[in-house]
Short mmCIF file of C-alpha atoms in Angstrom, two decimals:
data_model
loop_
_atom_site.label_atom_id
_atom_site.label_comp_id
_atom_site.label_asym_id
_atom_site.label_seq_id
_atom_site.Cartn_x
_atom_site.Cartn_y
_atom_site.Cartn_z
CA UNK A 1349 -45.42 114.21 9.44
CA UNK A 1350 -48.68 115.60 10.63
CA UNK A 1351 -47.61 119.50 9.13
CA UNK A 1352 -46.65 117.64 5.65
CA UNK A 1353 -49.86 116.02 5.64
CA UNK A 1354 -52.23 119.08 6.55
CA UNK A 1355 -50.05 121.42 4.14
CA UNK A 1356 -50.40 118.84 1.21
CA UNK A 1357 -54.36 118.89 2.36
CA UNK A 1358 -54.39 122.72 2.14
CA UNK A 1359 -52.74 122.42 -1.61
CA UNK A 1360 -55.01 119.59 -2.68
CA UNK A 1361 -58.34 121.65 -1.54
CA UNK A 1362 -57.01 124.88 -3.07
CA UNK A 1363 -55.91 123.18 -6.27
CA UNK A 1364 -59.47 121.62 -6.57
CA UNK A 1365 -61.28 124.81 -5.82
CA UNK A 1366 -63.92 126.41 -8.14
CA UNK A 1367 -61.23 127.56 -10.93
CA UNK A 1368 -60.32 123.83 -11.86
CA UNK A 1369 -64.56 122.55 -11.16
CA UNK A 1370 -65.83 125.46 -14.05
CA UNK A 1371 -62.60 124.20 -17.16
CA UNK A 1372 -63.06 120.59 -16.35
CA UNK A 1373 -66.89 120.45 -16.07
CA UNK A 1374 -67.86 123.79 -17.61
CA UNK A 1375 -65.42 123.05 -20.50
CA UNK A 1376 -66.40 119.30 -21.15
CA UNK A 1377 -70.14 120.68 -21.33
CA UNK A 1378 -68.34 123.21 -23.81
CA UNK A 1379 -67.25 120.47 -25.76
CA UNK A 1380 -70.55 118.03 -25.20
CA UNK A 1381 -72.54 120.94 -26.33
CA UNK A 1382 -70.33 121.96 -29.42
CA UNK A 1383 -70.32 119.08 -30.98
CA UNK A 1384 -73.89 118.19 -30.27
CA UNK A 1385 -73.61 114.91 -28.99
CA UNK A 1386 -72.27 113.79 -32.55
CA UNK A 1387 -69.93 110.89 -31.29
CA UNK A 1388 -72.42 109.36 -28.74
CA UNK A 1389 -74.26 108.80 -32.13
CA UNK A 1390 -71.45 106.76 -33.36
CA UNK A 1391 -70.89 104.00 -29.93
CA UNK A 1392 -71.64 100.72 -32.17
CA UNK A 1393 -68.95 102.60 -34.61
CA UNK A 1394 -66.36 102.34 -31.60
CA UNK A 1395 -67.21 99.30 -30.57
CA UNK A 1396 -66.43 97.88 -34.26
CA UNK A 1397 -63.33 100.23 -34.15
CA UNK A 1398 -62.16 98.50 -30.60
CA UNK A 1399 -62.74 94.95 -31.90
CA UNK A 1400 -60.03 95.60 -35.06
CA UNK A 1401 -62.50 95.97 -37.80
CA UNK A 1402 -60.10 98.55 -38.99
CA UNK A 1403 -56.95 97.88 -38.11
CA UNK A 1404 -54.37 98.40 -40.55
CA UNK A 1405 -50.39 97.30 -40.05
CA UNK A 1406 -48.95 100.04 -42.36
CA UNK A 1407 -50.79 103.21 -40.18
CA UNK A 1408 -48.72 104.92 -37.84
CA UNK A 1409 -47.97 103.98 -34.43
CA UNK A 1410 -46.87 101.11 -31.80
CA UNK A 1411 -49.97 99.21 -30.23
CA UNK A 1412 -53.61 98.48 -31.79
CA UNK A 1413 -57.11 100.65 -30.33
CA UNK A 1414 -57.77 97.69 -28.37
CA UNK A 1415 -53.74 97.89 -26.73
CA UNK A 1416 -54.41 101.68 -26.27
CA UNK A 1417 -57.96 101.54 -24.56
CA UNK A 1418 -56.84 98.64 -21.71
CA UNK A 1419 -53.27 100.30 -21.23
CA UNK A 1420 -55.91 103.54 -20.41
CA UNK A 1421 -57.80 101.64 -18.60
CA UNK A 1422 -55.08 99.32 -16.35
CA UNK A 1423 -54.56 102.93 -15.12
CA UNK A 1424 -57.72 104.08 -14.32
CA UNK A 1425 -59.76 101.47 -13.53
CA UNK A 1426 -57.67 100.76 -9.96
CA UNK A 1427 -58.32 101.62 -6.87
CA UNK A 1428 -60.07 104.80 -7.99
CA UNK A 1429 -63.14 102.32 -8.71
CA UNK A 1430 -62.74 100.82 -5.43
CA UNK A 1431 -61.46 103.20 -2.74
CA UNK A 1432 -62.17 106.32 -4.92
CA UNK A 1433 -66.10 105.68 -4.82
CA UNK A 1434 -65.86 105.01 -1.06
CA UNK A 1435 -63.99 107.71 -0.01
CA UNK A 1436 -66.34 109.56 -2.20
CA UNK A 1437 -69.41 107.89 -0.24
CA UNK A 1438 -68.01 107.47 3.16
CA UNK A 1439 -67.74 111.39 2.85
CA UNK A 1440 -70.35 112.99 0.52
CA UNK A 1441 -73.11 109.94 1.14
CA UNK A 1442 -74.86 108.25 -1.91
CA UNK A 1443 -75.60 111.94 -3.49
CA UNK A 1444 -71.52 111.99 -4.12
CA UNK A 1445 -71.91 108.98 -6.72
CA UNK A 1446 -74.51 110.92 -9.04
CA UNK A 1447 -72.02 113.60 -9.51
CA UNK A 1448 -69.44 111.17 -10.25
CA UNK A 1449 -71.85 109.99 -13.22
CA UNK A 1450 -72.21 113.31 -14.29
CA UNK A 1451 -68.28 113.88 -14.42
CA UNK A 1452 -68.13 110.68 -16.09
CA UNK A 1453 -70.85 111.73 -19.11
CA UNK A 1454 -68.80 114.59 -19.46
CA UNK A 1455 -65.74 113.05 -19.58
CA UNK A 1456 -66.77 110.61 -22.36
CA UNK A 1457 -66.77 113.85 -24.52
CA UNK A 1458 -63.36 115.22 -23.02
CA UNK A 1459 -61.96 112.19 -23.86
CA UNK A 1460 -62.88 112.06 -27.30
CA UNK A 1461 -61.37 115.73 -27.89
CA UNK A 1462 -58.35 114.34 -25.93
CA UNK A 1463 -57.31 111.01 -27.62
CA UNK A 1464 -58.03 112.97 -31.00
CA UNK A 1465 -56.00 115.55 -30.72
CA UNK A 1466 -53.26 113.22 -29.11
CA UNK A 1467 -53.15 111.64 -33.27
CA UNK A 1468 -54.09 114.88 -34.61
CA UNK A 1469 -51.02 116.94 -33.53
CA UNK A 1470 -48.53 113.60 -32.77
CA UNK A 1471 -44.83 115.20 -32.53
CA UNK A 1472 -41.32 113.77 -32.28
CA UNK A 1473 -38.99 112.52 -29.04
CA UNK A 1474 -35.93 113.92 -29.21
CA UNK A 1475 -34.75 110.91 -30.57
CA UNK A 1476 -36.93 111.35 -33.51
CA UNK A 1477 -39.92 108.90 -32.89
CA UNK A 1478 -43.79 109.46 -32.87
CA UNK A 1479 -45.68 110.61 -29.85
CA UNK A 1480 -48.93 111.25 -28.69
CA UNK A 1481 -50.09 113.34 -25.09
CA UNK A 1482 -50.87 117.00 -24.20
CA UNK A 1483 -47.46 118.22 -24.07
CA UNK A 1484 -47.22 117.23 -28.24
CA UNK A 1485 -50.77 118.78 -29.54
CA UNK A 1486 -50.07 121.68 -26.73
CA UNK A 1487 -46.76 122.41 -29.02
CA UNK A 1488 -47.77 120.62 -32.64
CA UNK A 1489 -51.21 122.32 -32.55
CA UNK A 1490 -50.78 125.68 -30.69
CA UNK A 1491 -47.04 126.35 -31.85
CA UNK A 1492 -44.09 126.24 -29.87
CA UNK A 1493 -44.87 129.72 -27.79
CA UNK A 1494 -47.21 127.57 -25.82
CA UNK A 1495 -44.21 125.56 -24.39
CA UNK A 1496 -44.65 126.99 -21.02
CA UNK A 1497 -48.30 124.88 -21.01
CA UNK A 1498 -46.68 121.61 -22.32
CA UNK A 1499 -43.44 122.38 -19.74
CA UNK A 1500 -46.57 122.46 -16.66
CA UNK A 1501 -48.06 119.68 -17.91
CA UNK A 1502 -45.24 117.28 -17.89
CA UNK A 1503 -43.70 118.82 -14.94
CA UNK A 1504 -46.55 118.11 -12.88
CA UNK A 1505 -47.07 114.80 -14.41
CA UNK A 1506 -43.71 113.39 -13.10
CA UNK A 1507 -45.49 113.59 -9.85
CA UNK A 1508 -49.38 112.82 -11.16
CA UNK A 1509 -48.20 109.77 -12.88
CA UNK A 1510 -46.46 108.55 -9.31
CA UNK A 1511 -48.40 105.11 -8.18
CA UNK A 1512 -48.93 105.82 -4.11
CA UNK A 1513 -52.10 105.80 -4.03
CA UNK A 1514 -53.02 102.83 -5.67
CA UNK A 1515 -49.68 100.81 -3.63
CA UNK A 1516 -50.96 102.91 -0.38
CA UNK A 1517 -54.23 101.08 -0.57
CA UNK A 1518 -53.15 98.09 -1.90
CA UNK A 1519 -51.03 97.60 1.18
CA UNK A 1520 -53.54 98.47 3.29
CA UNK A 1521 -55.81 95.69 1.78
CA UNK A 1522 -53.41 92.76 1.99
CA UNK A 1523 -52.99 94.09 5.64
CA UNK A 1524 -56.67 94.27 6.52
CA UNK A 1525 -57.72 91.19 4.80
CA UNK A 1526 -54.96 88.93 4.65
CA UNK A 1527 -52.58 89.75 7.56
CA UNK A 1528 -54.03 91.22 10.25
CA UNK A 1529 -56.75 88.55 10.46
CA UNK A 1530 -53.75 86.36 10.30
CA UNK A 1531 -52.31 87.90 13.08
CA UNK A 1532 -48.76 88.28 10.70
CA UNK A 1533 -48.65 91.91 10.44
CA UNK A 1534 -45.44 93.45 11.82
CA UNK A 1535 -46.12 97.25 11.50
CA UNK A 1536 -43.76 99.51 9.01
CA UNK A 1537 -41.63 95.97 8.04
CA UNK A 1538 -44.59 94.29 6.84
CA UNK A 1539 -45.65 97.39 4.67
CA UNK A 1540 -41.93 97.67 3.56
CA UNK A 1541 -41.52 93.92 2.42
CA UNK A 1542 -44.92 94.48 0.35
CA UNK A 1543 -43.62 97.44 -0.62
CA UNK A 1544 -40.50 95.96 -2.04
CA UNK A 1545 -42.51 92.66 -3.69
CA UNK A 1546 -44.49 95.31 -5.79
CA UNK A 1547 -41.37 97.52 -6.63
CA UNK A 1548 -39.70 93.97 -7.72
CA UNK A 1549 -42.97 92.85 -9.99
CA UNK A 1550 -43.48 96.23 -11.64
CA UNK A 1551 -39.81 96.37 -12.60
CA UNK A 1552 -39.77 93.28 -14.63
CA UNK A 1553 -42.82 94.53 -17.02
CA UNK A 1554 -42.31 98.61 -16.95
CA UNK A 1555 -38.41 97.85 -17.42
CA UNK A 1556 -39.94 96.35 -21.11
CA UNK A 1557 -41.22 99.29 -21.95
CA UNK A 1558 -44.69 100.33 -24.21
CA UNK A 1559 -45.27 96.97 -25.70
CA UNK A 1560 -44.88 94.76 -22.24
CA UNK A 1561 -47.03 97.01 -20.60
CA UNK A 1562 -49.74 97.15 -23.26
CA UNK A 1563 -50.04 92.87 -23.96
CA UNK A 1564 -49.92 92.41 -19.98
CA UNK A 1565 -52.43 95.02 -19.46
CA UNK A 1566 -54.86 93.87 -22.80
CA UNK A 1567 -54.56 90.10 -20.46
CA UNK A 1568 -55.07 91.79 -17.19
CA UNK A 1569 -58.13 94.54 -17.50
CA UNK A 1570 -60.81 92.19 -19.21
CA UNK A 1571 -60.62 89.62 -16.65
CA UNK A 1572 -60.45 92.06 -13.58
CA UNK A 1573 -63.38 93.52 -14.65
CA UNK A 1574 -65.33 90.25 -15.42
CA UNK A 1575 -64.49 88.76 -12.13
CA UNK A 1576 -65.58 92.17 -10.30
CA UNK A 1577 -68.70 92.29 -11.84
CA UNK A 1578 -69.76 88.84 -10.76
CA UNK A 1579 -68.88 89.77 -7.47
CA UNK A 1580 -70.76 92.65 -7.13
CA UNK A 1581 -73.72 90.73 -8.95
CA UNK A 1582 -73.47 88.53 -5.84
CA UNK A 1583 -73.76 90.95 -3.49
CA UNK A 1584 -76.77 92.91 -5.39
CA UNK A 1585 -78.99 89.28 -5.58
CA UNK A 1586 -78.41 88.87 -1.83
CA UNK A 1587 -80.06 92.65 -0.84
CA UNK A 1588 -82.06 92.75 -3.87
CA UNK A 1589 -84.72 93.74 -2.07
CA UNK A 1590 -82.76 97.26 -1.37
CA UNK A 1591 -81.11 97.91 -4.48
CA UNK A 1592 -84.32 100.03 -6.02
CA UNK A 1593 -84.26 102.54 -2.95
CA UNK A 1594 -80.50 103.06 -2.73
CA UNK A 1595 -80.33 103.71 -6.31
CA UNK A 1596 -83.10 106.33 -5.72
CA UNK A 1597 -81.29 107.37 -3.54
CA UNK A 1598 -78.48 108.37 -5.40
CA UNK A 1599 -80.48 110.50 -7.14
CA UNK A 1600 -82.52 112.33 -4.17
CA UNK A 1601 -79.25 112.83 -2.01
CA UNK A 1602 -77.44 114.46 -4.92
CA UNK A 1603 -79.19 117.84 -3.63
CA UNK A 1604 -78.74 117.59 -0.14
CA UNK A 1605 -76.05 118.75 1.63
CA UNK A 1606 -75.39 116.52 3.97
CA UNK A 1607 -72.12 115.17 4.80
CA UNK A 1608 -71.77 112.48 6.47
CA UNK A 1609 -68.50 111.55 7.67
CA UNK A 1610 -65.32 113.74 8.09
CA UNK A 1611 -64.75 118.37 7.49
CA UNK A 1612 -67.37 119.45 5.34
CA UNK A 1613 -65.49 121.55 2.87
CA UNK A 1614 -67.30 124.12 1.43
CA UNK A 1615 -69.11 124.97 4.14
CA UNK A 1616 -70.97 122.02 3.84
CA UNK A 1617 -73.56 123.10 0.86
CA UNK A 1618 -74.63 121.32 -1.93
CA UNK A 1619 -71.50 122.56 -4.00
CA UNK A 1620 -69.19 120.60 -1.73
CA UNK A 1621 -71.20 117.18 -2.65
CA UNK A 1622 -70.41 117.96 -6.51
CA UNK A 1623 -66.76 118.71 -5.96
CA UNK A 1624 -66.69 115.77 -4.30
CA UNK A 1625 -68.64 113.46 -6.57
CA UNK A 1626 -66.18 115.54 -9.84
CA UNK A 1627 -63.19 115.45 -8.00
CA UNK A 1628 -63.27 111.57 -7.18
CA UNK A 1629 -64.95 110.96 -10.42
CA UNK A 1630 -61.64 112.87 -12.17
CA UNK A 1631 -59.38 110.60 -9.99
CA UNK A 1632 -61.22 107.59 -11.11
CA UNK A 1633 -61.81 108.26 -15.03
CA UNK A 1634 -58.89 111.07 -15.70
CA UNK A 1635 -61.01 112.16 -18.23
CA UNK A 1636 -59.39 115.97 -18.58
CA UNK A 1637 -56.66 115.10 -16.84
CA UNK A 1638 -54.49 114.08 -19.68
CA UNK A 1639 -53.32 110.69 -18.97
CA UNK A 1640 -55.04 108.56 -21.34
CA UNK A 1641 -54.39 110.79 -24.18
CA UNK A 1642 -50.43 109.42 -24.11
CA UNK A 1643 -51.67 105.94 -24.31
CA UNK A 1644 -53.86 106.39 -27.43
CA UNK A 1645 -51.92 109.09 -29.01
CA UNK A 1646 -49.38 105.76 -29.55
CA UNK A 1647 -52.28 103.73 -31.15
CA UNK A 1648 -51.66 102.66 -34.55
CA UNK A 1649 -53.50 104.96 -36.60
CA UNK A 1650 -54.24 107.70 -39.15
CA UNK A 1651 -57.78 108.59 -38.53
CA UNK A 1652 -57.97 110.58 -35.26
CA UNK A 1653 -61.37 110.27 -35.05
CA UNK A 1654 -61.19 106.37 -34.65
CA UNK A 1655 -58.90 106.91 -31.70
CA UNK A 1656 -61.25 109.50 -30.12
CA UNK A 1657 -64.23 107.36 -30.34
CA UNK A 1658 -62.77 104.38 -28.64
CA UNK A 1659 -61.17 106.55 -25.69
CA UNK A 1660 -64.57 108.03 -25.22
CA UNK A 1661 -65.76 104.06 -24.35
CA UNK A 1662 -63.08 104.73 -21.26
CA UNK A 1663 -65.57 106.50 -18.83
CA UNK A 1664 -68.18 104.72 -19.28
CA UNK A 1665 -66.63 101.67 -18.44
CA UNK A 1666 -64.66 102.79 -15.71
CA UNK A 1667 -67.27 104.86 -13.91
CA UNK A 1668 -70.71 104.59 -15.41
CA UNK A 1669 -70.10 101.08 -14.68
CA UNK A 1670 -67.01 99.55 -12.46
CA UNK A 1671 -67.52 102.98 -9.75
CA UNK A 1672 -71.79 102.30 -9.96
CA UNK A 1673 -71.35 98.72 -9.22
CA UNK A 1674 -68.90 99.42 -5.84
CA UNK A 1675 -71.27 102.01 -4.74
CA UNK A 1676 -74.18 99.91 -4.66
CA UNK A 1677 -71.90 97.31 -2.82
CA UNK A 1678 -71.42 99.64 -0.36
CA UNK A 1679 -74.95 101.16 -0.32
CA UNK A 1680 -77.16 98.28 -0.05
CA UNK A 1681 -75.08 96.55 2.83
CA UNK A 1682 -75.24 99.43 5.21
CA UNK A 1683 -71.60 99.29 5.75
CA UNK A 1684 -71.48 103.25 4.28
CA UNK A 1685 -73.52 103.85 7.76
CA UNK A 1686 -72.32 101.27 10.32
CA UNK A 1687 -68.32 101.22 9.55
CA UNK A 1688 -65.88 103.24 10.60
CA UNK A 1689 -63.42 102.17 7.76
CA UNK A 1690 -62.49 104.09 4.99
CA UNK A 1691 -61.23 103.73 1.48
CA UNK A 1692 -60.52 99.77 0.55
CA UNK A 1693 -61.84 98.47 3.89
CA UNK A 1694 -65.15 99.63 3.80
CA UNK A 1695 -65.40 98.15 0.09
CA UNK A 1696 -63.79 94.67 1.63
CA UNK A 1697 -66.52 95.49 4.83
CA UNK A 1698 -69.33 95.61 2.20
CA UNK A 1699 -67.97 92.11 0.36
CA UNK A 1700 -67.71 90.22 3.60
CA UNK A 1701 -70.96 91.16 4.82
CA UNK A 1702 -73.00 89.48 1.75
CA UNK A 1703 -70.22 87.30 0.60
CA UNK A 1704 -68.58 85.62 4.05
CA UNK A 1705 -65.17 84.24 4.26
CA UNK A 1706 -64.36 84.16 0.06
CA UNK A 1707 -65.83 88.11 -0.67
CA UNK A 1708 -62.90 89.80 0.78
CA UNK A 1709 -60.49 87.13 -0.52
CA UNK A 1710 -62.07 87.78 -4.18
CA UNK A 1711 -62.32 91.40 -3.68
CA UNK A 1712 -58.17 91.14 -2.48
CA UNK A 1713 -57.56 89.06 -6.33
CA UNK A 1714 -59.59 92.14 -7.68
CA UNK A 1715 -57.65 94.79 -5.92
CA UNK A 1716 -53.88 92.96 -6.63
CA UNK A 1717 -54.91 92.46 -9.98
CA UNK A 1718 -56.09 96.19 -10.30
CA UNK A 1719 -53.35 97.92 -8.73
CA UNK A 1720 -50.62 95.80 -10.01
CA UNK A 1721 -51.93 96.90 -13.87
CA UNK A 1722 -52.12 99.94 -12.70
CA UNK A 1723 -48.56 100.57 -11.98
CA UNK A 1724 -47.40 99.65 -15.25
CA UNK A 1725 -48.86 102.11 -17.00
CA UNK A 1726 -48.75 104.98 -15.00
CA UNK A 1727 -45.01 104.05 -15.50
CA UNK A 1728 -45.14 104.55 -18.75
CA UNK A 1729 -47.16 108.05 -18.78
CA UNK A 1730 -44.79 109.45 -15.99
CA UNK A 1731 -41.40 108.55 -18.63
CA UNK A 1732 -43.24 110.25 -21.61
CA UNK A 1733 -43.52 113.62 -19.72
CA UNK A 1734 -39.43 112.68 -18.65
CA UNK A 1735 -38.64 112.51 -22.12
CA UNK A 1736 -40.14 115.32 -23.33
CA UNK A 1737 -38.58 117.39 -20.62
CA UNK A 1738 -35.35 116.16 -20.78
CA UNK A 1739 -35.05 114.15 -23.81
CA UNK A 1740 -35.80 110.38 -24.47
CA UNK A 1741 -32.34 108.93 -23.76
CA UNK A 1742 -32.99 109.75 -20.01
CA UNK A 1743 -36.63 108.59 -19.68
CA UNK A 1744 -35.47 105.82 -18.20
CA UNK A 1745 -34.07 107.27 -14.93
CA UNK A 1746 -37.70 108.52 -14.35
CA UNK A 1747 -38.38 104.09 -13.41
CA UNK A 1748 -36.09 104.34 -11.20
CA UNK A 1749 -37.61 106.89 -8.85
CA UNK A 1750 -41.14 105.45 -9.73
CA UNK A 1751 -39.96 102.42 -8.18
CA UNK A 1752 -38.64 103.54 -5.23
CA UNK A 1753 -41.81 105.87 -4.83
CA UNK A 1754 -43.70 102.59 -4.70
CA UNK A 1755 -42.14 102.10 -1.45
CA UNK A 1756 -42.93 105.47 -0.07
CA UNK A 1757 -46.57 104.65 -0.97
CA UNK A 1758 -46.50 101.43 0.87
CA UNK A 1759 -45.40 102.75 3.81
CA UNK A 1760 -47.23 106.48 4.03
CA UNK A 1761 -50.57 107.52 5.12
CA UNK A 1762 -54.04 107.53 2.79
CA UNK A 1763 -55.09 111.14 3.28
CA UNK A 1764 -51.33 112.27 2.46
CA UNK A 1765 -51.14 110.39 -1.00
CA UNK A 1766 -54.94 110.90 -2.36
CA UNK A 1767 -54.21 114.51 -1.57
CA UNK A 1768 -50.54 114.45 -3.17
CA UNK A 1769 -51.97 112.95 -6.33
CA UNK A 1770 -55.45 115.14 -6.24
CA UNK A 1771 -52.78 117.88 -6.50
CA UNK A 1772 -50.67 117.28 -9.23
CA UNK A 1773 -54.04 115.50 -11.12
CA UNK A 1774 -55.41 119.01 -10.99
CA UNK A 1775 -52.08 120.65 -12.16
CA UNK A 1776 -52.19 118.30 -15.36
CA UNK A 1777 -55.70 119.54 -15.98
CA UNK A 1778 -55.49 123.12 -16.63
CA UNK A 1779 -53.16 122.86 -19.24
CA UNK A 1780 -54.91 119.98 -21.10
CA UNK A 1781 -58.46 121.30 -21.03
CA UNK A 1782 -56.80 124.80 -21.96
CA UNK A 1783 -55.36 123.39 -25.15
CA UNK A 1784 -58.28 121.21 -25.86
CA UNK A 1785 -61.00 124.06 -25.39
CA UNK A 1786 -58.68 126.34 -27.94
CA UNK A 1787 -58.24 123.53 -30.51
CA UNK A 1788 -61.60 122.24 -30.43
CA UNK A 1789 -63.06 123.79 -33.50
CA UNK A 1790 -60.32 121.42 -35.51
CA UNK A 1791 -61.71 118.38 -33.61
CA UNK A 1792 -65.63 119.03 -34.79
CA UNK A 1793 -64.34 119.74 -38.60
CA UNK A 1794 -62.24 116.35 -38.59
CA UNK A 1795 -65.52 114.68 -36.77
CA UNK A 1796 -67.99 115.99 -39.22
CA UNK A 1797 -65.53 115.15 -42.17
CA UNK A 1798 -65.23 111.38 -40.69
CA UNK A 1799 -69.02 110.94 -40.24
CA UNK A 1800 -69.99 111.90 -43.68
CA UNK A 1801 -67.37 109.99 -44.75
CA UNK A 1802 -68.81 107.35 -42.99
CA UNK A 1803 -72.30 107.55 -44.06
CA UNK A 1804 -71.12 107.24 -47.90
CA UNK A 1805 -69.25 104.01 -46.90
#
């Protein structure tokens, strides 16, 4: 187990090396800088766009902007936001979290190109219906000798899209916090009977298909993030009198390189921080990855631009916001320095130090309530890429062996399923941001068209 774990290590660190850093930031500063900030112009726009103001019942497509944006969201804001930031932090130190703002600037723009394209260039299932992801604009915009690209894309989203990290760390935060303190946990059978619990709940709403996932998710998301919010507000009142110098500190320790806990990769300079911050920040927001793009390209709409606008809203509520608020939880009650946990339990360390007795037991609703959303609709982004590989009438089979992967993830280490997924995350990436930096020039003419159309109105 310990060879599988250090070769999977030696593939994630590879697959995240400098190639992948330069066409997922160097090509979303591409795309921030070719279309000159346009749509960050346009934010009250999206927001209008989100709320329905625009909604019409005859445009094309399955769920509203509003369905689309939370069934992007159940799957990104998980435990990315929670153990994502402090692995990041335990790791990299505060400096990791500035880099994971950067990535998520970025990826506000990269999104926008994205969910665009994804209604731009929507293709047909074999079964004849509408859809929206990389693998369709790859094909509908590029032409069909780019197949290869779409092929690795889906390919390596059959594994991307696979929930074990989020169930890994799930499981490891009812253990910690529930039932070790309880003195009920049994070793591999208590991870197996969670295990099987969350392979039983997620087959009752993925089994539904597009339209379950998307009305439990629009339920699920708002209220998650609410109720994390508040809880981190808690924790910020109580060190108040810190919060100033650890988010200067943020800033300051973005250009150091010091590590502070675990192998400094990259020799240990400054560049390993930024990977660090990008690569957790890509993990958290999957902006470039080219998830999110299969949940809006199913939005119900004929102006791409709409679509792009409200995707972009995705990173800066997932990490500008949900990541920056569990840093400073972590930051300003010392836990970052004086825990030896990693990954959920220092968060829960850091909500039990300010908040006794009910902070890890809200934190615990947070995390069941994020990872549980979570697994629907990764669900549904691993059975697109089944169906365009093999053909719709057999996208089903793919739940089948999402299911039983939950129990793998259950019952596996942390290192071994953060590195599987890193892997396959980066695999989905080059042929997205490939595609997306080629077809860009399409994206600014349909953006400038919509804004001046927008003006007149």
């Amino acid at each position: 187990m310990n060879k599988i774990d250090n070769f999977i290590a030696e593939m994630a660190s590879v697959a995240w090396g400098l190639p992948l850093l330069i066409i997922l930031i160097g090509g979303g500063l591409y795309l921030l800088i070719r279309i000159k900030f346009l749509p960050f112009r346009y934010l009250g726009h999206a927001i209008a766009v989100l709320r329905g103001k625009y909604d019409n019942e005859s445009d094309t497509g399955e769920i509203t902007h509003f369905q689309a944006l939370m069934t992007a969201l159940s799957s990104t804001v998980g435990m990315g936001n929670i153990a994502g930031v402090a692995v990041a932090i335990s790791i990299g130190g505060p400096g990791a979290m500035f880099w994971m703002w950067v990535s998520a600037v970025i990826g506000m723009s990269t999104k926008f190109f994205t969910a665009t394209l994804a209604i731009l260039y929507r293709g047909k299932d074999s079964e004849g219906k509408i859809q929206g992801g990389p693998m369709y604009f790859i094909i509908e915009g590029l032409g069909r000798k780019w197949m290869p690209l779409a092929v690795l894309f889906s390919v390596a989203g059959l594994v991307g899209a696979l929930p074990v990290f989020n169930v890994n760390q799930l499981t490891q935060a009812i253990n910690d916090i529930l039932l070790k303190p309880a003195g009920i946990y049994n070793g591999f059978q208590t991870d197996l009977i969670i295990g099987l619990v969350l392979a039983a709940i997620t087959s009752v709403v993925i089994l539904g298909g597009l339209s379950r996932i998307s009305k439990t998710a629009s339920k699920m998301v708002p209220g998650m993030v609410i109720l994390y919010f508040l809880l981190v507000l808690i924790i910020l009142i109580v060190h108040i009198d810190v919060v100033p110098y650890y988010f200067k500190l943020i800033f300051t320790d973005a250009f150091s390189a010091n590590f502070y806990k675990g192998d400094a990769f990259l020799g240990g300079v400054i560049g390993g921080i930024i990977l660090l911050g990008i690569r957790r920040g890509a993990f958290s927001n999957e902006a470039g990855i080219g998830t999110a793009p299969m949940a809006h390209g199913a939005a119900k709409t004929n102006e791409p631009i709409r679509e792009g606008l409200v995707a972009m809203l995705g990173p800066a509520i997932d990490t500008l916001i949900i990541c920056t608020l569990t840093a400073l939880a972590i930051l300003v009650t010392g836990v970052w320095q004086s825990s030896d946990a990693n990954g959920v339990s220092l968060t829960a360390s850091a909500f039990e130090e300010s908040i006794p007795i009910f902070g890890k037991f809200g934190l615990l609703a947070c995390i069941i309530t994020f990872s549980i959303s979570s697994l629907f609709s990764y669900s549904y982004y691993g059975s697109k890429c089944m169906s365009f590989l093999f053909g719709d009438k057999n996208k089903g089979i793919y739940n089948y062996f999402y299911i039983i992967s939950i129990l793998v993830g259950a019952t596996t280490s942390l290192s071994m399923m953060i590195n599987l997924i890193d892997t396959f995350f980066a695999l989905m990436a080059v042929p997205t941001m490939t595609a997306t930096i080629i077809l860009a020039p399409r994206v600014i003419k349909a953006a400038k068209i919509y804004f001046e159309k927008l003006k007149k109105d």
